[in-house]
PDB file of C-alpha atoms in Angstrom:
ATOM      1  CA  UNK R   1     -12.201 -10.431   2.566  1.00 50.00           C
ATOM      2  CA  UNK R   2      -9.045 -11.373   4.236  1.00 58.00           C
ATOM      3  CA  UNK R   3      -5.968 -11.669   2.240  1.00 60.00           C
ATOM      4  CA  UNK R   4      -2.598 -12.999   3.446  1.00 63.00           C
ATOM      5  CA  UNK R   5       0.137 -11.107   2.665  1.00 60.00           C
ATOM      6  CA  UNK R   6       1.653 -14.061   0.582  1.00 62.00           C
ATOM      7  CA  UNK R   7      -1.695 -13.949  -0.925  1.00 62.00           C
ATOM      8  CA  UNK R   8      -1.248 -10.406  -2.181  1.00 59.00           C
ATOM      9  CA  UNK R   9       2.605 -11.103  -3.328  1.00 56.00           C
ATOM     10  CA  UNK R  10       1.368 -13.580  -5.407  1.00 59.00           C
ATOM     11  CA  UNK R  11      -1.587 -11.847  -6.839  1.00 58.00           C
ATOM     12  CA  UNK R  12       0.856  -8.845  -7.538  1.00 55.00           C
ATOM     13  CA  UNK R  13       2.041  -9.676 -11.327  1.00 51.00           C
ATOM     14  CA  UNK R  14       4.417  -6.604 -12.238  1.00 58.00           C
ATOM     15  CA  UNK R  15       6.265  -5.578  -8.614  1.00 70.00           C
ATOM     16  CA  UNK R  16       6.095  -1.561  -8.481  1.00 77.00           C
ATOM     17  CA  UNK R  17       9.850  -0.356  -7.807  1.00 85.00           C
ATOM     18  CA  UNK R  18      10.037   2.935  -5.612  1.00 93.00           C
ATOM     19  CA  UNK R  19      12.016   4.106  -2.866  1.00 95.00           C
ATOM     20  CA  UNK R  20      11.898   6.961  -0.345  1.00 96.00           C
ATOM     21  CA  UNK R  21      14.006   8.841   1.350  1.00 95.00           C
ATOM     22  CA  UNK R  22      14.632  12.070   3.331  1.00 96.00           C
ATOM     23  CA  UNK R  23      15.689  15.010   1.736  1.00 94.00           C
ATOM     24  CA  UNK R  24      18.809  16.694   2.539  1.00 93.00           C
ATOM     25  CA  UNK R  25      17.125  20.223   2.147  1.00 93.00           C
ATOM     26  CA  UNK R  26      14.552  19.959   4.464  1.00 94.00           C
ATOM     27  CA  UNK R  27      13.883  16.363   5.915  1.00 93.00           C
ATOM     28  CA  UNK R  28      10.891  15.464   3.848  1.00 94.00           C
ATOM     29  CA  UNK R  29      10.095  12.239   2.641  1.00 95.00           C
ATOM     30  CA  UNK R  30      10.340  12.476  -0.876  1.00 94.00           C
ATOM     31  CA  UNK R  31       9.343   9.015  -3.446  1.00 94.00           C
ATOM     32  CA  UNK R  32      10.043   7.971  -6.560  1.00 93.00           C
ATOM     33  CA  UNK R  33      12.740   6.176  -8.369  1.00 90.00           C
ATOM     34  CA  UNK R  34      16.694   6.093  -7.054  1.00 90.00           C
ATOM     35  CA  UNK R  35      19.270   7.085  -8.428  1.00 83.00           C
ATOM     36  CA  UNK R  36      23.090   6.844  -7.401  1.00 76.00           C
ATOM     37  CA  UNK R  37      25.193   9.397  -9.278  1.00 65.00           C
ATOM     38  CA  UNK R  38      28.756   8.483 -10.415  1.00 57.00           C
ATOM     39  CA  UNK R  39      31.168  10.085 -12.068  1.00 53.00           C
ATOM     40  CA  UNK R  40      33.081   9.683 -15.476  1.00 53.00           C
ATOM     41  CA  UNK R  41      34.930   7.022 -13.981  1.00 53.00           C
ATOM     42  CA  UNK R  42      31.690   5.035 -13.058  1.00 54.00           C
ATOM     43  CA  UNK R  43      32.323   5.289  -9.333  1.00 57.00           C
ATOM     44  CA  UNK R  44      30.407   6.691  -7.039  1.00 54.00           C
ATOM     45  CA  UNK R  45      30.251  10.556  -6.011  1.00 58.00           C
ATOM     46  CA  UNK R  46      30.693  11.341  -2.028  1.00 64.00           C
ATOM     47  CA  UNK R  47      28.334   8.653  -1.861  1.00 71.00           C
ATOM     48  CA  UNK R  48      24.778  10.639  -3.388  1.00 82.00           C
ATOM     49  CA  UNK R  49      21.741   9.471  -3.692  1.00 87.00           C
ATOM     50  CA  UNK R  50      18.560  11.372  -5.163  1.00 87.00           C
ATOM     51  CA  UNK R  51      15.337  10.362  -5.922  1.00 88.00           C
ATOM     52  CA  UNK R  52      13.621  11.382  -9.297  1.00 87.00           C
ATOM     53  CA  UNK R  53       9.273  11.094  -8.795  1.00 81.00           C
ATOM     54  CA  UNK R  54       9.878  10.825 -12.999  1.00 79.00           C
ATOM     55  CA  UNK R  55       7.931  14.014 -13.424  1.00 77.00           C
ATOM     56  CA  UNK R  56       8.783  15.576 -16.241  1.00 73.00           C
ATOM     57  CA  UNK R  57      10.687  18.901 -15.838  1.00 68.00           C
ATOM     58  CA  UNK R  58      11.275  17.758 -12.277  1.00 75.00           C
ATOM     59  CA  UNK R  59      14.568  17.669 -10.615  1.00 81.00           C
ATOM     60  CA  UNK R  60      15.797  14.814  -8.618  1.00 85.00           C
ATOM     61  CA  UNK R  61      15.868  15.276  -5.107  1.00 89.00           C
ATOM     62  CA  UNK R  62      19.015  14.683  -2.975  1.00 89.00           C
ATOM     63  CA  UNK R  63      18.577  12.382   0.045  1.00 92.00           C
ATOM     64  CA  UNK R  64      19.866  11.244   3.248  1.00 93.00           C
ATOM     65  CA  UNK R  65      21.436   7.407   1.825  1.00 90.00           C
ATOM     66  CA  UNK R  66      20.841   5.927   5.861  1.00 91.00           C
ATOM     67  CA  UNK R  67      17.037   6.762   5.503  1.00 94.00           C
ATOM     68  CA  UNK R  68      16.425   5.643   1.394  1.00 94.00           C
ATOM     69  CA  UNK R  69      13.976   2.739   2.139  1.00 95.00           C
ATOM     70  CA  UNK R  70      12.657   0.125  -1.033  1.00 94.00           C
ATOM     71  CA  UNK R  71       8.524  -0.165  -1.469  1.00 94.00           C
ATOM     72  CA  UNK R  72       8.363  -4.077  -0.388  1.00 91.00           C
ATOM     73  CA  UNK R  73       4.967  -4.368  -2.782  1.00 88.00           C
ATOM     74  CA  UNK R  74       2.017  -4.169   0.294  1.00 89.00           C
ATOM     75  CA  UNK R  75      -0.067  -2.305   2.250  1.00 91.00           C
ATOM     76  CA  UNK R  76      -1.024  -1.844   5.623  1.00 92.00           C
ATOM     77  CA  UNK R  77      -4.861  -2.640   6.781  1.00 92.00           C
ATOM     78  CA  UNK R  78      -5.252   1.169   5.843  1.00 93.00           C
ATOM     79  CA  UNK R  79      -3.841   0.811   2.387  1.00 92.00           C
ATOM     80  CA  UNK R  80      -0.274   2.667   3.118  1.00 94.00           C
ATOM     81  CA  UNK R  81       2.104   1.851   1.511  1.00 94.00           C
ATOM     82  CA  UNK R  82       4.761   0.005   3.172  1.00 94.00           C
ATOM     83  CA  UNK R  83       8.993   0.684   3.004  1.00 96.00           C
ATOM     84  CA  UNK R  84      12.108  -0.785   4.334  1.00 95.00           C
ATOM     85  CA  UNK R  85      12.721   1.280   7.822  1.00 95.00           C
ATOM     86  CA  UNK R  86       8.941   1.433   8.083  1.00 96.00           C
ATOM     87  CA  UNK R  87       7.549   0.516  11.724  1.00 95.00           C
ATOM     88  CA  UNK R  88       4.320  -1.946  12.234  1.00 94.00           C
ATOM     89  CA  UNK R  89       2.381  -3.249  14.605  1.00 91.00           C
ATOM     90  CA  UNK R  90       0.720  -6.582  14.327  1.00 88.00           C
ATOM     91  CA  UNK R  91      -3.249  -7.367  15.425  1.00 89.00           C
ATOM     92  CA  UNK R  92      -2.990  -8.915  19.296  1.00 86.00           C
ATOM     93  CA  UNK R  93       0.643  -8.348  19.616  1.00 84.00           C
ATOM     94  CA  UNK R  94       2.331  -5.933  21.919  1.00 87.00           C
ATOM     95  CA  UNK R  95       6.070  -5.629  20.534  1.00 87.00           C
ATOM     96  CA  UNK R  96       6.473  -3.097  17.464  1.00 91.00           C
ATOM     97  CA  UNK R  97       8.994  -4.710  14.713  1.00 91.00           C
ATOM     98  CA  UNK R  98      10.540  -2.691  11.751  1.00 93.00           C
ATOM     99  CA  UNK R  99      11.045  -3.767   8.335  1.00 93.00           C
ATOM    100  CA  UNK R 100      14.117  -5.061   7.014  1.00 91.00           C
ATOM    101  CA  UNK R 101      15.798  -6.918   3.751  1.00 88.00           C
ATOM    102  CA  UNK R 102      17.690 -10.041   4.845  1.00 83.00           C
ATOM    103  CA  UNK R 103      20.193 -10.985   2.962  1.00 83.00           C
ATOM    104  CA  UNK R 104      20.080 -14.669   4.287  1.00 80.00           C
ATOM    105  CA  UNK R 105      16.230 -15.173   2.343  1.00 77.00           C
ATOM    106  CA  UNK R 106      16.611 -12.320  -0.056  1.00 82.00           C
ATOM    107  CA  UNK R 107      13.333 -11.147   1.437  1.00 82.00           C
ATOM    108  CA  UNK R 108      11.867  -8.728   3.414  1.00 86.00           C
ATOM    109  CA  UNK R 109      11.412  -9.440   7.006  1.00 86.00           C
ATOM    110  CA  UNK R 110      10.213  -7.999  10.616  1.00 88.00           C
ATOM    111  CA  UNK R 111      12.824  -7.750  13.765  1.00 88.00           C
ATOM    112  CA  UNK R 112      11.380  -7.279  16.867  1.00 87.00           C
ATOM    113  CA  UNK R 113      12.029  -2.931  17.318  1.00 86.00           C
ATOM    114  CA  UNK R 114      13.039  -3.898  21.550  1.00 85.00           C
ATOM    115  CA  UNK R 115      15.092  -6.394  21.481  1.00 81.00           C
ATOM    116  CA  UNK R 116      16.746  -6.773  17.674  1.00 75.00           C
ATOM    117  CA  UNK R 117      17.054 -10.320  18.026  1.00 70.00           C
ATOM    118  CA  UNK R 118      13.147 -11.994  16.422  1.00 66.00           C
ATOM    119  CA  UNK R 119      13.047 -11.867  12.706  1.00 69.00           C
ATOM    120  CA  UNK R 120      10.305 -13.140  10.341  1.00 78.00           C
ATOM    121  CA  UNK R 121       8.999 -13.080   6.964  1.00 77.00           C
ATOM    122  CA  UNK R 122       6.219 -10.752   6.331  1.00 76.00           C
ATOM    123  CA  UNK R 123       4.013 -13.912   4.664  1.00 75.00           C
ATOM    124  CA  UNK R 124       3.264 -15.135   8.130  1.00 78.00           C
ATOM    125  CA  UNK R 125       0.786 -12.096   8.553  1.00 80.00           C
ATOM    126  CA  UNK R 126      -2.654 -11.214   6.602  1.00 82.00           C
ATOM    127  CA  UNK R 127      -2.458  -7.509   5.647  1.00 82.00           C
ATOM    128  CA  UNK R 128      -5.139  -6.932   7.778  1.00 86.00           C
ATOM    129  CA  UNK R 129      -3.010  -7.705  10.761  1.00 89.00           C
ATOM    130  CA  UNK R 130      -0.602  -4.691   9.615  1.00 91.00           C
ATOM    131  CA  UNK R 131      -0.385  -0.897  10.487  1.00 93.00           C
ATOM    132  CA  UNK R 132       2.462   1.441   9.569  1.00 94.00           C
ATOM    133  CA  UNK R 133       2.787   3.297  13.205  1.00 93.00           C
ATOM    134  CA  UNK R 134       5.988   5.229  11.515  1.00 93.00           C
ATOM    135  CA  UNK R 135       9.887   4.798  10.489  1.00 94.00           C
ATOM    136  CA  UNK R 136      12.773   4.232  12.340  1.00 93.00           C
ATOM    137  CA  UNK R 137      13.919   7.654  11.230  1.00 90.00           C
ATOM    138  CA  UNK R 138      11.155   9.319  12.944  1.00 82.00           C
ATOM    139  CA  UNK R 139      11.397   7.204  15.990  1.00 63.00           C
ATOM    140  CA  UNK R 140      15.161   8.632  16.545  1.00 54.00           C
ATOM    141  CA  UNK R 141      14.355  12.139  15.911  1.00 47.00           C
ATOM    142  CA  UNK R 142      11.806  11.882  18.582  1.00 41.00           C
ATOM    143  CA  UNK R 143      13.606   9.857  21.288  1.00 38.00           C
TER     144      UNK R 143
END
């Protein structure tokens, strides 16, 4: 059964928060929730983000803030899990586009990965259509 991926946004009725992000000991992807650590005076410190998987006993993770990504609530065609920074590839179309928050629609959105310029909201594409080929992270480590 084909479901569009507004389809599966609106059959979604509590949104699952998590991020990911790379950590800063040894370039894993680690997931969970994020947290920004301040200090007594509420701002932030150095900038720090860690990610807490809300195990218990488990210590939060530091991470690399350019590569902590937000869950956008779907799934690829193979059921992965997709993040902001993530890289797809649509059914029948050559370019690759990664995924980005807009501020202009408060959504999440796809930009065309060669050119930057092509932007559109995921709800024009059935899930089907959609495979996570990597992250923009990844892709500049390799290049």
């Amino acid at each position: 059964m084909r479901r569009s991926v507004k389809r599966q946004w609106e059959e979604k009725q509590l949104r699952e928060i998590t991020f990911r992000g790379k950590s800063v000991n040894n370039g894993e992807w680690v997931y969970g929730y994020l947290i920004g650590r301040a200090n007594d005076t509420g701002c932030a410190c150095e900038g720090k983000f860690f990610i807490d998987n809300g195990e218990p006993f488990n210590k939060a993770v530091e991470v690399i803030p350019e590569t902590v990504g937000q869950y956008i609530g779907l799934v690829d065609r193979n059921g992965e899990k997709i993040f902001e920074g993530d890289i797809l590839s649509v059914e029948g179309v050559p370019q690759l586009y990664s995924v980005e928050f807009t501020t202009a629609d408060a959504s999440f959105a796809v930009r065309n990965c060669k050119d930057r310029r092509y932007a559109t909201n995921l709800t024009v594409y059935d899930q089907n259509e959609l495979h996570r080929c990597g992250t923009i992270y990844d892709q500049e480590e390799s290049a």
